[in-house]
mmCIF file of C-alpha atoms in Angstrom:
data_model
loop_
_atom_site.group_PDB
_atom_site.id
_atom_site.type_symbol
_atom_site.label_atom_id
_atom_site.label_comp_id
_atom_site.label_asym_id
_atom_site.label_seq_id
_atom_site.Cartn_x
_atom_site.Cartn_y
_atom_site.Cartn_z
ATOM 1 C CA GLY K 1 14.877 -41.485 -35.193
ATOM 2 C CA THR K 2 15.565 -37.653 -34.542
ATOM 3 C CA LEU K 3 13.546 -34.702 -33.644
ATOM 4 C CA PHE K 4 12.613 -34.024 -37.226
ATOM 5 C CA HIS K 5 10.710 -37.464 -37.063
ATOM 6 C CA ARG K 6 7.454 -37.250 -39.181
ATOM 7 C CA CYS K 7 7.820 -33.586 -39.904
ATOM 8 C CA LYS K 8 4.667 -32.844 -41.714
ATOM 9 C CA PHE K 9 5.698 -29.755 -43.618
ATOM 10 C CA PRO K 10 8.855 -29.195 -45.824
ATOM 11 C CA LEU K 11 12.187 -30.197 -44.087
ATOM 12 C CA LEU K 12 13.806 -26.813 -45.373
ATOM 13 C CA LYS K 13 11.413 -24.911 -43.698
ATOM 14 C CA ALA K 14 11.951 -26.902 -40.287
ATOM 15 C CA PHE K 15 15.603 -26.120 -40.697
ATOM 16 C CA TYR K 16 14.867 -22.433 -41.078
ATOM 17 C CA ILE K 17 12.772 -22.665 -37.573
ATOM 18 C CA VAL K 18 15.959 -24.102 -36.135
ATOM 19 C CA TYR K 19 18.073 -21.344 -37.662
ATOM 20 C CA TYR K 20 15.836 -18.542 -36.510
ATOM 21 C CA VAL K 21 15.415 -19.937 -33.025
ATOM 22 C CA SER K 22 19.114 -20.247 -32.482
ATOM 23 C CA THR K 23 20.492 -17.004 -34.054
ATOM 24 C CA SER K 24 17.633 -14.445 -33.128
ATOM 25 C CA LYS K 25 19.301 -12.464 -30.371
ATOM 26 C CA SER K 26 15.976 -12.107 -28.359
ATOM 27 C CA GLY K 27 14.274 -15.090 -29.492
ATOM 28 C CA ILE K 28 11.419 -15.469 -32.016
ATOM 29 C CA SER K 29 7.633 -16.134 -31.428
ATOM 30 C CA SER K 30 5.527 -18.733 -33.285
ATOM 31 C CA PRO K 31 3.337 -15.893 -34.924
ATOM 32 C CA GLU K 32 6.682 -14.198 -36.313
ATOM 33 C CA LEU K 33 7.791 -17.685 -37.575
ATOM 34 C CA SER K 34 4.503 -18.027 -39.046
ATOM 35 C CA ARG K 35 4.894 -14.783 -41.111
ATOM 36 C CA LYS K 36 8.369 -15.704 -42.086
ATOM 37 C CA LEU K 37 7.804 -19.292 -43.361
ATOM 38 C CA GLU K 38 4.173 -19.017 -44.516
ATOM 39 C CA LEU K 39 2.930 -21.868 -42.020
ATOM 40 C CA ARG K 40 0.255 -21.943 -39.578
ATOM 41 C CA GLN K 41 1.074 -20.440 -36.348
ATOM 42 C CA LYS K 42 0.257 -23.647 -34.428
ATOM 43 C CA THR K 43 2.437 -25.674 -36.684
ATOM 44 C CA CYS K 44 5.412 -23.377 -35.718
ATOM 45 C CA TRP K 45 4.635 -23.213 -32.088
ATOM 46 C CA LEU K 46 4.563 -27.165 -31.956
ATOM 47 C CA PHE K 47 7.773 -27.676 -33.909
ATOM 48 C CA LYS K 48 9.384 -24.747 -31.749
ATOM 49 C CA GLN K 49 8.684 -27.114 -28.994
ATOM 50 C CA LYS K 50 10.868 -29.789 -30.415
ATOM 51 C CA VAL K 51 13.600 -27.258 -31.011
ATOM 52 C CA MET K 52 13.481 -26.201 -27.478
ATOM 53 C CA ARG K 53 13.636 -29.722 -26.285
ATOM 54 C CA ALA K 54 17.064 -29.927 -28.016
ATOM 55 C CA MET K 55 18.321 -26.745 -25.964
ATOM 56 C CA SER K 56 17.778 -28.492 -22.756
ATOM 57 C CA SER K 57 20.935 -28.768 -20.854
ATOM 58 C CA SER K 58 23.311 -31.917 -21.074
ATOM 59 C CA GLY K 59 24.380 -31.607 -17.613
ATOM 60 C CA ASN K 60 27.944 -32.255 -18.729
ATOM 61 C CA HIS K 61 29.390 -28.864 -17.953
ATOM 62 C CA PRO K 62 28.680 -28.093 -14.367
ATOM 63 C CA MET K 63 29.418 -24.441 -13.182
ATOM 64 C CA ASP K 64 32.639 -23.838 -11.249
ATOM 65 C CA GLY K 65 34.220 -20.779 -9.688
ATOM 66 C CA LYS K 66 31.848 -18.196 -8.188
ATOM 67 C CA VAL K 67 28.277 -19.114 -8.222
ATOM 68 C CA ASP K 68 25.062 -17.524 -6.903
ATOM 69 C CA VAL K 69 21.874 -19.325 -6.433
ATOM 70 C CA ASP K 70 18.396 -18.303 -5.722
ATOM 71 C CA GLU K 71 14.847 -18.960 -6.310
ATOM 72 C CA THR K 72 12.081 -16.646 -7.576
ATOM 73 C CA TYR K 73 8.258 -16.656 -8.586
ATOM 74 C CA VAL K 74 7.590 -16.290 -12.251
ATOM 75 C CA GLY K 75 4.188 -15.232 -13.475
ATOM 76 C CA GLY K 76 1.677 -12.315 -12.524
ATOM 77 C CA GLN K 77 0.356 -11.144 -9.356
ATOM 78 C CA ASP K 78 -1.434 -14.002 -7.483
ATOM 79 C CA GLU K 79 -3.216 -12.576 -4.252
ATOM 80 C CA LYS K 80 -3.663 -16.118 -3.193
ATOM 81 C CA ALA K 81 -0.368 -17.102 -2.919
ATOM 82 C CA VAL K 82 1.254 -17.771 0.520
ATOM 83 C CA GLY K 83 4.909 -18.305 1.440
ATOM 84 C CA ARG K 84 6.846 -19.927 -1.327
ATOM 85 C CA ASN K 85 4.698 -22.798 -1.860
ATOM 86 C CA GLU K 86 1.203 -21.732 -3.145
ATOM 87 C CA GLY K 87 -0.493 -20.098 -5.734
ATOM 88 C CA LYS K 88 -0.550 -20.144 -9.626
ATOM 89 C CA LYS K 89 2.804 -18.709 -9.964
ATOM 90 C CA GLN K 90 5.697 -21.072 -10.803
ATOM 91 C CA ILE K 91 8.936 -21.228 -8.792
ATOM 92 C CA MET K 92 12.175 -21.210 -10.608
ATOM 93 C CA VAL K 93 15.555 -21.822 -9.224
ATOM 94 C CA VAL K 94 18.381 -20.034 -10.782
ATOM 95 C CA ALA K 95 22.136 -20.139 -10.769
ATOM 96 C CA VAL K 96 24.599 -17.740 -12.341
ATOM 97 C CA GLU K 97 28.339 -18.395 -12.693
ATOM 98 C CA ARG K 98 30.043 -14.900 -11.927
ATOM 99 C CA LYS K 99 32.991 -13.728 -13.957
ATOM 100 C CA GLY K 100 34.342 -10.261 -13.156
ATOM 101 C CA LYS K 101 31.262 -7.851 -12.712
ATOM 102 C CA GLY K 102 29.400 -10.021 -15.207
ATOM 103 C CA VAL K 103 27.916 -13.409 -15.714
ATOM 104 C CA SER K 104 29.509 -16.122 -17.970
ATOM 105 C CA ARG K 105 26.751 -18.890 -17.642
ATOM 106 C CA ILE K 106 23.323 -19.391 -16.292
ATOM 107 C CA TYR K 107 20.996 -22.344 -15.668
ATOM 108 C CA GLY K 108 17.241 -22.521 -14.477
ATOM 109 C CA ARG K 109 14.856 -25.061 -13.600
ATOM 110 C CA VAL K 110 11.079 -25.046 -12.481
ATOM 111 C CA VAL K 111 10.518 -26.823 -9.003
ATOM 112 C CA ASP K 112 7.385 -27.918 -7.262
ATOM 113 C CA THR K 113 8.581 -26.032 -4.053
ATOM 114 C CA ALA K 114 11.707 -24.287 -2.652
ATOM 115 C CA ALA K 115 12.222 -27.179 -0.503
ATOM 116 C CA ARG K 116 15.797 -28.585 0.235
ATOM 117 C CA LYS K 117 15.324 -31.708 -1.774
ATOM 118 C CA HIS K 118 14.547 -29.874 -5.124
ATOM 119 C CA LEU K 119 17.197 -27.085 -4.552
ATOM 120 C CA LYS K 120 19.884 -29.815 -3.912
ATOM 121 C CA ARG K 121 18.922 -31.754 -7.016
ATOM 122 C CA PHE K 122 19.233 -28.722 -9.243
ATOM 123 C CA MET K 123 22.577 -27.484 -7.630
ATOM 124 C CA MET K 124 24.059 -31.088 -8.053
ATOM 125 C CA ASP K 125 22.945 -31.299 -11.668
ATOM 126 C CA HIS K 126 24.593 -27.885 -12.508
ATOM 127 C CA ILE K 127 27.158 -26.960 -10.050
ATOM 128 C CA ALA K 128 30.612 -28.476 -9.416
ATOM 129 C CA PRO K 129 31.140 -29.499 -5.752
ATOM 130 C CA GLY K 130 34.329 -27.282 -5.490
ATOM 131 C CA ALA K 131 32.551 -24.070 -6.620
ATOM 132 C CA ALA K 132 32.254 -21.328 -4.314
ATOM 133 C CA VAL K 133 28.445 -20.934 -3.926
ATOM 134 C CA ARG K 134 26.490 -18.032 -2.281
ATOM 135 C CA THR K 135 23.003 -18.294 -1.462
ATOM 136 C CA ASP K 136 20.664 -16.304 0.878
ATOM 137 C CA ARG K 137 19.305 -17.791 4.214
ATOM 138 C CA TRP K 138 16.374 -19.583 3.084
ATOM 139 C CA SER K 139 16.021 -22.776 5.121
ATOM 140 C CA GLY K 140 16.039 -24.862 1.807
ATOM 141 C CA TYR K 141 19.766 -24.393 1.373
ATOM 142 C CA ARG K 142 20.546 -25.267 5.119
ATOM 143 C CA GLY K 143 22.730 -28.391 5.349
ATOM 144 C CA LEU K 144 24.001 -28.209 1.579
ATOM 145 C CA GLU K 145 27.444 -27.694 2.733
ATOM 146 C CA SER K 146 28.072 -31.505 2.792
ATOM 147 C CA GLU K 147 27.846 -31.262 -0.782
ATOM 148 C CA PHE K 148 29.287 -27.968 -1.448
ATOM 149 C CA PRO K 149 31.877 -27.286 1.218
ATOM 150 C CA LYS K 150 32.516 -23.772 0.133
ATOM 151 C CA LEU K 151 28.762 -22.707 0.260
ATOM 152 C CA VAL K 152 28.104 -19.552 2.057
ATOM 153 C CA ARG K 153 24.524 -18.548 3.165
ATOM 154 C CA GLU K 154 24.413 -14.604 3.258
ATOM 155 C CA LYS K 155 21.619 -12.556 4.591
ATOM 156 C CA SER K 156 20.110 -11.118 1.440
ATOM 157 C CA GLU K 157 19.980 -7.339 1.320
ATOM 158 C CA LYS K 158 17.092 -5.096 0.280
ATOM 159 C CA LYS K 159 16.400 -5.566 -3.522
ATOM 160 C CA GLY K 160 19.267 -7.989 -3.602
ATOM 161 C CA LYS K 161 22.024 -5.625 -3.678
ATOM 162 C CA ASN K 162 24.663 -8.082 -2.476
ATOM 163 C CA PHE K 163 23.449 -10.406 -5.440
ATOM 164 C CA PRO K 164 23.595 -7.912 -8.273
ATOM 165 C CA GLN K 165 24.454 -10.074 -11.166
ATOM 166 C CA LEU K 166 21.805 -12.910 -10.055
ATOM 167 C CA HIS K 167 18.934 -10.353 -9.766
ATOM 168 C CA ARG K 168 19.899 -8.526 -12.982
ATOM 169 C CA THR K 169 19.763 -11.982 -14.632
ATOM 170 C CA VAL K 170 16.310 -12.813 -13.200
ATOM 171 C CA MET K 171 14.974 -9.485 -14.389
ATOM 172 C CA LEU K 172 16.318 -9.773 -17.878
ATOM 173 C CA PHE K 173 14.722 -13.265 -18.151
ATOM 174 C CA LYS K 174 11.429 -12.362 -17.054
ATOM 175 C CA ALA K 175 11.445 -9.279 -19.320
ATOM 176 C CA TRP K 176 12.270 -11.469 -22.287
ATOM 177 C CA LEU K 177 9.717 -14.119 -21.257
ATOM 178 C CA ARG K 178 7.029 -11.466 -21.242
ATOM 179 C CA GLY K 179 7.722 -10.596 -24.915
ATOM 180 C CA ILE K 180 7.879 -14.285 -26.153
ATOM 181 C CA HIS K 181 5.648 -16.287 -23.857
ATOM 182 C CA HIS K 182 2.710 -14.802 -22.018
ATOM 183 C CA SER K 183 2.028 -17.565 -19.532
ATOM 184 C CA VAL K 184 3.952 -19.585 -17.052
ATOM 185 C CA ILE K 185 2.437 -22.935 -18.085
ATOM 186 C CA HIS K 186 5.053 -25.323 -19.565
ATOM 187 C CA LEU K 187 7.958 -22.737 -18.318
ATOM 188 C CA GLN K 188 10.752 -25.107 -18.555
ATOM 189 C CA PRO K 189 11.195 -25.190 -22.280
ATOM 190 C CA TYR K 190 11.522 -21.492 -22.213
ATOM 191 C CA ILE K 191 14.115 -21.432 -19.491
ATOM 192 C CA ASP K 192 15.960 -23.824 -21.704
ATOM 193 C CA GLU K 193 15.773 -21.816 -24.700
ATOM 194 C CA TYR K 194 16.916 -18.613 -22.992
ATOM 195 C CA THR K 195 19.829 -20.263 -21.070
ATOM 196 C CA TYR K 196 20.891 -22.191 -24.204
ATOM 197 C CA ARG K 197 21.340 -18.848 -26.259
ATOM 198 C CA PHE K 198 22.713 -16.991 -23.201
ATOM 199 C CA ASN K 199 25.571 -19.631 -22.509
ATOM 200 C CA ARG K 200 26.514 -19.267 -26.205
ATOM 201 C CA HIS K 201 26.411 -15.563 -26.660
ATOM 202 C CA LYS K 202 29.863 -15.393 -27.460
ATOM 203 C CA MET K 203 29.777 -18.136 -30.106
ATOM 204 C CA LYS K 204 29.654 -15.965 -33.128
ATOM 205 C CA GLU K 205 29.688 -19.025 -35.559
ATOM 206 C CA GLY K 206 28.312 -22.205 -35.113
ATOM 207 C CA ILE K 207 25.261 -22.074 -32.891
ATOM 208 C CA PHE K 208 23.127 -23.254 -35.630
ATOM 209 C CA GLU K 209 25.295 -26.093 -36.448
ATOM 210 C CA ASN K 210 25.289 -27.048 -32.624
ATOM 211 C CA LEU K 211 21.635 -27.005 -32.382
ATOM 212 C CA MET K 212 21.161 -28.953 -35.608
ATOM 213 C CA LYS K 213 23.556 -31.683 -34.186
ATOM 214 C CA ARG K 214 21.374 -31.597 -30.982
ATOM 215 C CA MET K 215 18.211 -32.095 -33.044
ATOM 216 C CA VAL K 216 19.557 -35.086 -34.784
ATOM 217 C CA GLU K 217 20.900 -36.782 -31.524
ATOM 218 C CA LYS K 218 17.730 -36.492 -29.623
ATOM 219 C CA PRO K 219 15.134 -39.158 -30.236
ATOM 220 C CA PRO K 220 11.847 -38.507 -31.502
ATOM 221 C CA TYR K 221 9.567 -36.158 -29.452
ATOM 222 C CA PRO K 222 5.665 -36.977 -30.396
ATOM 223 C CA TYR K 223 3.136 -34.295 -29.811
ATOM 224 C CA LYS K 224 1.188 -36.669 -27.335
ATOM 225 C CA GLU K 225 4.461 -36.490 -25.163
ATOM 226 C CA PHE K 226 4.302 -32.801 -24.823
ATOM 227 C CA TYR K 227 4.592 -31.239 -21.313
ATOM 228 C CA LEU K 228 5.857 -34.396 -19.853
ATOM 229 C CA PRO K 229 8.704 -33.735 -17.383
ATOM 230 C CA TYR K 230 12.234 -33.974 -19.133
ATOM 231 C CA ALA K 231 14.168 -37.109 -18.579
#
């Protein structure tokens, strides 16, 4: 009845995968897990998908205070892409909670388009209504002041100079993704992995225990269900 359900290799090695994924500062790839644990690379990759399932946000801790939101393409160059809605790249919406000159928390989600309905759902899932939200002037954010009274839409300066923390966060995520996952297919689990660790970077002890607790609280995730949208 947990994410360890019907594990087909030694359970101790499964615990080690959870440990390495949760505590490796820059993440760990399935080939590296394979070398460390003497398991097949595909076995490590498949089980890591279950671990990332446990890393998805509960939605119980919405951002408050100063929050910046933007959407970005993730993926290589796509000459056929037009506007924000076409092409092979994935569109990801990102929110960062600013604290001083830094960022205290981040959330991200893959969306079909940068339309208002998708941006609104993401923001309502992860941002408190009383937060001081900043976005650019993309039309998808128009009218969201009814849900977020303190929302301000600013003209985005060249290279995002007025959203420095947000743009730095996006660049760091993309750099990390290139080193771990060489595709934008099935991107959401990797966003969940990155944000889970980032949001707990000050948790010097207990991150492994926290993830183990999530692993046993989540229901089984059979391989046949892989890549279905998260509930």
